[in-house]
Coordinates of N, CA and C and ligand atoms in Angstrom, one line a residue:
M1 N 4.4 -13.8 7.9 CA 4.4 -12.9 6.7 C 2.9 -12.4 6.5
H2 N 2.7 -11.2 7.0 CA 1.3 -10.6 6.9 C 1.0 -10.2 5.5
E3 N 2.0 -10.1 4.6 CA 1.8 -9.7 3.2 C 0.8 -10.6 2.6
M4 N 0.9 -11.9 3.0 CA 0.0 -12.9 2.3 C -1.5 -12.6 2.6
S5 N -1.8 -12.3 3.8 CA -3.2 -12.1 4.1 C -3.6 -10.7 3.6
L6 N -2.7 -9.7 3.5 CA -3.0 -8.4 2.9 C -3.3 -8.6 1.4
M7 N -2.5 -9.4 0.8 CA -2.7 -9.7 -0.7 C -4.0 -10.4 -0.9
E8 N -4.3 -11.4 -0.1 CA -5.5 -12.1 -0.2 C -6.7 -11.1 -0.2
S9 N -6.7 -10.2 0.7 CA -7.7 -9.2 0.9 C -7.8 -8.3 -0.4
V10 N -6.7 -7.9 -0.9 CA -6.6 -7.0 -2.1 C -7.2 -7.8 -3.2
I11 N -6.8 -9.0 -3.5 CA -7.4 -9.8 -4.6 C -8.9 -10.0 -4.4
A12 N -9.3 -10.3 -3.2 CA -10.7 -10.5 -3.0 C -11.5 -9.3 -3.3
I13 N -11.0 -8.1 -2.9 CA -11.7 -6.9 -3.2 C -11.8 -6.6 -4.7
V14 N -10.6 -6.8 -5.3 CA -10.4 -6.5 -6.7 C -11.4 -7.4 -7.6
C15 N -11.4 -8.7 -7.2 CA -12.2 -9.6 -8.0 C -13.7 -9.3 -7.8
E16 N -14.1 -8.9 -6.6 CA -15.5 -8.6 -6.3 C -15.9 -7.4 -7.1
M17 N -15.0 -6.3 -7.1 CA -15.4 -5.1 -7.8 C -15.5 -5.4 -9.3
A18 N -14.5 -6.2 -9.8 CA -14.6 -6.5 -11.2 C -15.8 -7.3 -11.6
Q19 N -16.2 -8.2 -10.8 CA -17.5 -9.0 -11.0 C -18.7 -8.1 -11.0
L20 N -18.7 -7.2 -10.0 CA -19.8 -6.3 -9.9 C -20.0 -5.4 -11.1
N21 N -18.9 -5.1 -11.8 CA -18.9 -4.3 -13.0 C -19.0 -5.2 -14.3
G22 N -19.3 -6.5 -14.1 CA -19.5 -7.3 -15.2 C -18.2 -7.6 -16.0
A23 N -17.1 -7.4 -15.4 CA -15.8 -7.7 -16.1 C -15.5 -9.2 -16.2
S24 N -14.7 -9.5 -17.2 CA -14.4 -10.9 -17.4 C -12.9 -11.2 -16.9
A25 N -12.2 -10.1 -16.8 CA -10.8 -10.2 -16.3 C -10.3 -8.9 -15.8
V26 N -9.3 -9.0 -14.9 CA -8.6 -7.8 -14.4 C -7.3 -7.6 -15.2
K27 N -7.1 -6.5 -15.7 CA -5.9 -6.2 -16.6 C -4.8 -5.7 -15.7
S28 N -5.1 -4.8 -14.8 CA -4.0 -4.3 -14.0 C -4.5 -3.7 -12.7
I29 N -3.7 -3.7 -11.7 CA -4.0 -3.2 -10.3 C -2.9 -2.3 -9.9
R30 N -3.2 -1.1 -9.4 CA -2.2 -0.2 -8.8 C -2.5 -0.1 -7.3
L31 N -1.4 -0.3 -6.5 CA -1.5 -0.2 -5.1 C -0.6 1.0 -4.6
D32 N -1.1 1.7 -3.6 CA -0.3 2.7 -2.9 C 0.1 2.0 -1.6
V33 N 1.4 1.9 -1.4 CA 2.0 1.3 -0.2 C 2.9 2.3 0.5
G34 N 2.5 2.7 1.7 CA 3.3 3.7 2.4 C 4.6 3.1 3.0
V35 N 5.7 4.0 3.0 CA 7.0 3.5 3.5 C 7.0 3.2 5.0
L36 N 6.0 3.7 5.7 CA 5.9 3.5 7.2 C 5.1 2.3 7.5
S37 N 4.5 1.6 6.5 CA 3.5 0.6 6.8 C 4.1 -0.7 7.2
H38 N 5.4 -0.9 7.2 CA 6.0 -2.2 7.5 C 5.5 -3.3 6.5
I39 N 5.1 -2.9 5.3 CA 4.8 -3.8 4.3 C 5.9 -3.9 3.3
N40 N 6.4 -5.1 3.0 CA 7.6 -5.2 2.1 C 7.0 -5.4 0.7
P41 N 7.3 -4.5 -0.2 CA 6.8 -4.6 -1.6 C 7.2 -5.8 -2.3
D42 N 8.5 -6.3 -2.0 CA 8.9 -7.6 -2.7 C 8.1 -8.7 -2.2
S43 N 7.8 -8.7 -0.9 CA 6.9 -9.8 -0.3 C 5.5 -9.7 -0.9
L44 N 5.0 -8.5 -1.1 CA 3.7 -8.3 -1.7 C 3.7 -8.9 -3.1
L45 N 4.7 -8.6 -3.9 CA 4.8 -9.2 -5.3 C 4.8 -10.7 -5.2
F46 N 5.6 -11.2 -4.3 CA 5.8 -12.7 -4.2 C 4.4 -13.3 -3.9
C47 N 3.7 -12.7 -2.9 CA 2.4 -13.3 -2.5 C 1.4 -13.1 -3.6
Y48 N 1.5 -12.0 -4.3 CA 0.6 -11.8 -5.4 C 0.6 -12.9 -6.4
E49 N 1.8 -13.4 -6.7 CA 2.0 -14.5 -7.7 C 1.2 -15.7 -7.2
A50 N 1.2 -16.0 -5.9 CA 0.5 -17.1 -5.4 C -1.0 -16.9 -5.3
V51 N -1.4 -15.7 -4.9 CA -2.8 -15.5 -4.5 C -3.7 -15.3 -5.7
R52 N -3.1 -14.7 -6.8 CA -4.0 -14.4 -8.0 C -4.3 -15.7 -8.8
R53 N -3.6 -16.8 -8.6 CA -3.8 -18.0 -9.4 C -5.2 -18.5 -9.3
G54 N -5.9 -18.7 -10.4 CA -7.2 -19.3 -10.4 C -8.3 -18.2 -10.3
T55 N -7.9 -16.9 -10.2 CA -8.9 -15.9 -10.1 C -9.0 -15.1 -11.4
I56 N -10.0 -14.2 -11.5 CA -10.0 -13.4 -12.8 C -9.0 -12.4 -12.8
A57 N -8.2 -12.3 -11.8 CA -7.0 -11.4 -11.7 C -5.7 -12.1 -12.0
E58 N -5.9 -13.3 -12.5 CA -4.7 -14.2 -12.8 C -3.6 -13.5 -13.7
H59 N -4.1 -12.8 -14.7 CA -3.1 -12.2 -15.6 C -2.9 -10.7 -15.4
A60 N -3.4 -10.2 -14.3 CA -3.3 -8.7 -14.1 C -1.9 -8.3 -13.7
A61 N -1.5 -7.2 -14.2 CA -0.2 -6.6 -13.8 C -0.3 -5.9 -12.5
L62 N 0.6 -6.0 -11.6 CA 0.6 -5.3 -10.4 C 1.6 -4.2 -10.3
E63 N 1.1 -3.0 -10.0 CA 2.1 -1.9 -9.9 C 2.0 -1.4 -8.5
I64 N 3.1 -1.2 -7.8 CA 3.2 -0.7 -6.4 C 3.8 0.6 -6.4
N65 N 3.0 1.6 -5.9 CA 3.6 3.0 -5.7 C 3.9 3.1 -4.3
R66 N 5.2 3.5 -4.0 CA 5.6 3.8 -2.6 C 5.2 5.2 -2.3
I67 N 4.5 5.4 -1.1 CA 4.1 6.7 -0.6 C 5.0 7.1 0.5
A68 N 5.6 8.3 0.3 CA 6.6 8.8 1.3 C 5.9 9.0 2.7
G69 N 6.7 8.9 3.7 CA 6.2 9.2 5.1 C 6.2 10.7 5.3
E70 N 5.1 11.1 6.1 CA 5.0 12.5 6.4 C 4.3 12.6 7.8
G71 N 4.7 13.6 8.6 CA 4.1 13.7 9.9 C 3.9 15.2 10.2
W72 N 3.1 15.4 11.3 CA 2.9 16.7 11.8 C 3.6 16.8 13.1
C73 N 4.6 17.8 13.1 CA 5.4 18.0 14.3 C 4.6 19.0 15.2
L74 N 4.3 18.6 16.4 CA 3.6 19.5 17.4 C 4.4 20.6 17.8
D75 N 5.7 20.4 17.9 CA 6.6 21.5 18.4 C 6.8 22.5 17.3
C76 N 7.1 22.1 16.0 CA 7.3 23.0 14.9 C 6.0 23.5 14.4
G77 N 4.9 22.8 14.5 CA 3.7 23.2 14.0 C 3.6 23.2 12.5
K78 N 4.3 22.1 11.9 CA 4.2 22.0 10.5 C 4.4 20.5 10.1
T79 N 4.2 20.3 8.8 CA 4.4 19.0 8.2 C 5.8 18.7 7.9
V80 N 6.4 17.6 8.3 CA 7.8 17.3 8.1 C 7.9 15.9 7.5
P81 N 8.9 15.6 6.7 CA 9.1 14.2 6.2 C 9.5 13.3 7.3
L82 N 9.0 12.1 7.2 CA 9.2 11.1 8.3 C 9.7 9.8 7.7
D83 N 10.8 9.2 8.2 CA 11.4 8.0 7.7 C 10.9 6.8 8.4
E84 N 10.6 6.9 9.7 CA 10.1 5.8 10.4 C 8.9 6.3 11.2
R85 N 8.0 5.3 11.6 CA 6.7 5.6 12.2 C 6.8 6.5 13.4
F86 N 7.8 6.2 14.3 CA 7.9 7.0 15.5 C 9.2 7.7 15.5
G87 N 9.6 8.2 14.4 CA 10.9 8.9 14.2 C 10.8 10.3 14.7
A88 N 12.0 10.9 14.9 CA 12.2 12.3 15.3 C 11.9 13.3 14.2
C89 N 11.5 14.5 14.6 CA 11.3 15.5 13.7 C 12.7 15.9 13.1
P90 N 12.8 16.0 11.8 CA 14.1 16.4 11.2 C 14.5 17.8 11.5
D91 N 13.6 18.6 11.9 CA 13.9 20.0 12.1 C 14.3 20.3 13.6
C92 N 13.5 19.8 14.5 CA 13.8 20.1 16.0 C 14.3 18.9 16.7
G93 N 14.2 17.7 16.1 CA 14.8 16.5 16.7 C 14.0 15.9 17.8
R94 N 12.8 16.5 18.1 CA 11.9 15.9 19.1 C 11.0 14.8 18.6
Y95 N 10.4 14.1 19.5 CA 9.6 13.0 19.1 C 8.1 13.3 19.2
Q96 N 7.7 14.5 18.8 CA 6.3 14.8 19.0 C 5.6 14.9 17.6
V97 N 6.0 13.9 16.8 CA 5.5 13.9 15.4 C 4.5 12.8 15.2
Q98 N 3.3 13.2 14.7 CA 2.2 12.3 14.4 C 2.3 12.0 12.9
A99 N 2.3 10.7 12.6 CA 2.3 10.3 11.2 C 1.0 10.7 10.5
T100 N 1.1 11.4 9.4 CA -0.1 11.8 8.7 C -0.2 11.1 7.3
A101 N 0.9 10.6 6.8 CA 0.9 9.9 5.5 C 2.1 8.9 5.5
G102 N 1.9 7.8 4.8 CA 3.0 6.8 4.6 C 2.7 5.5 5.3
D103 N 1.5 5.4 6.0 CA 1.2 4.1 6.6 C 0.1 3.4 5.9
E104 N -0.2 3.8 4.6 CA -1.4 3.3 3.9 C -1.1 2.0 3.1
L105 N -2.1 1.2 2.9 CA -2.1 0.2 1.9 C -3.5 0.4 1.2
R106 N -3.5 0.9 0.0 CA -4.7 1.3 -0.7 C -4.7 0.8 -2.1
I107 N -5.9 0.4 -2.6 CA -6.0 0.1 -4.0 C -6.3 1.4 -4.7
K108 N -5.3 1.9 -5.5 CA -5.4 3.2 -6.1 C -6.4 3.1 -7.3
D109 N -6.2 2.2 -8.2 CA -7.1 1.9 -9.2 C -6.9 0.6 -9.9
M110 N -7.8 0.2 -10.8 CA -7.6 -1.1 -11.5 C -8.2 -1.0 -12.9
E111 N -7.8 -1.8 -13.7 CA -8.3 -1.9 -15.1 C -8.9 -3.2 -15.3
V112 N -10.1 -3.2 -15.9 CA -10.8 -4.5 -16.2 C -11.1 -4.6 -17.7
I113 N -11.3 -5.9 -18.1 CA -11.7 -6.1 -19.5 C -13.2 -6.6 -19.5
Ligands
LIG1 ZN1 9.8 19.6 14.9

């Protein structure tokens, strides 16, 4: 379950940023998680419960925003929606699509006290 190590990294970064800003606690964290990223949001939430314990992010609310997949079709020469990382172009049906969005895991923002 790679969500555990991902969540550990997120909490480590969040706590470090909070401490650098002289915060005493983290109130909320917002994450962008792309649908092509093979990251399961439910697993993320589950791991979050375990990982935040004992940190200054212990009582922080976690919000996960799903980012839709998008790719650039070389044949059509345009941006098309993408459901899977190596999926076909919905317009021409070919597999010349390069993913341009949807595989991210990003800390969008956070609130501290
Ligand atoms: Zn196409």
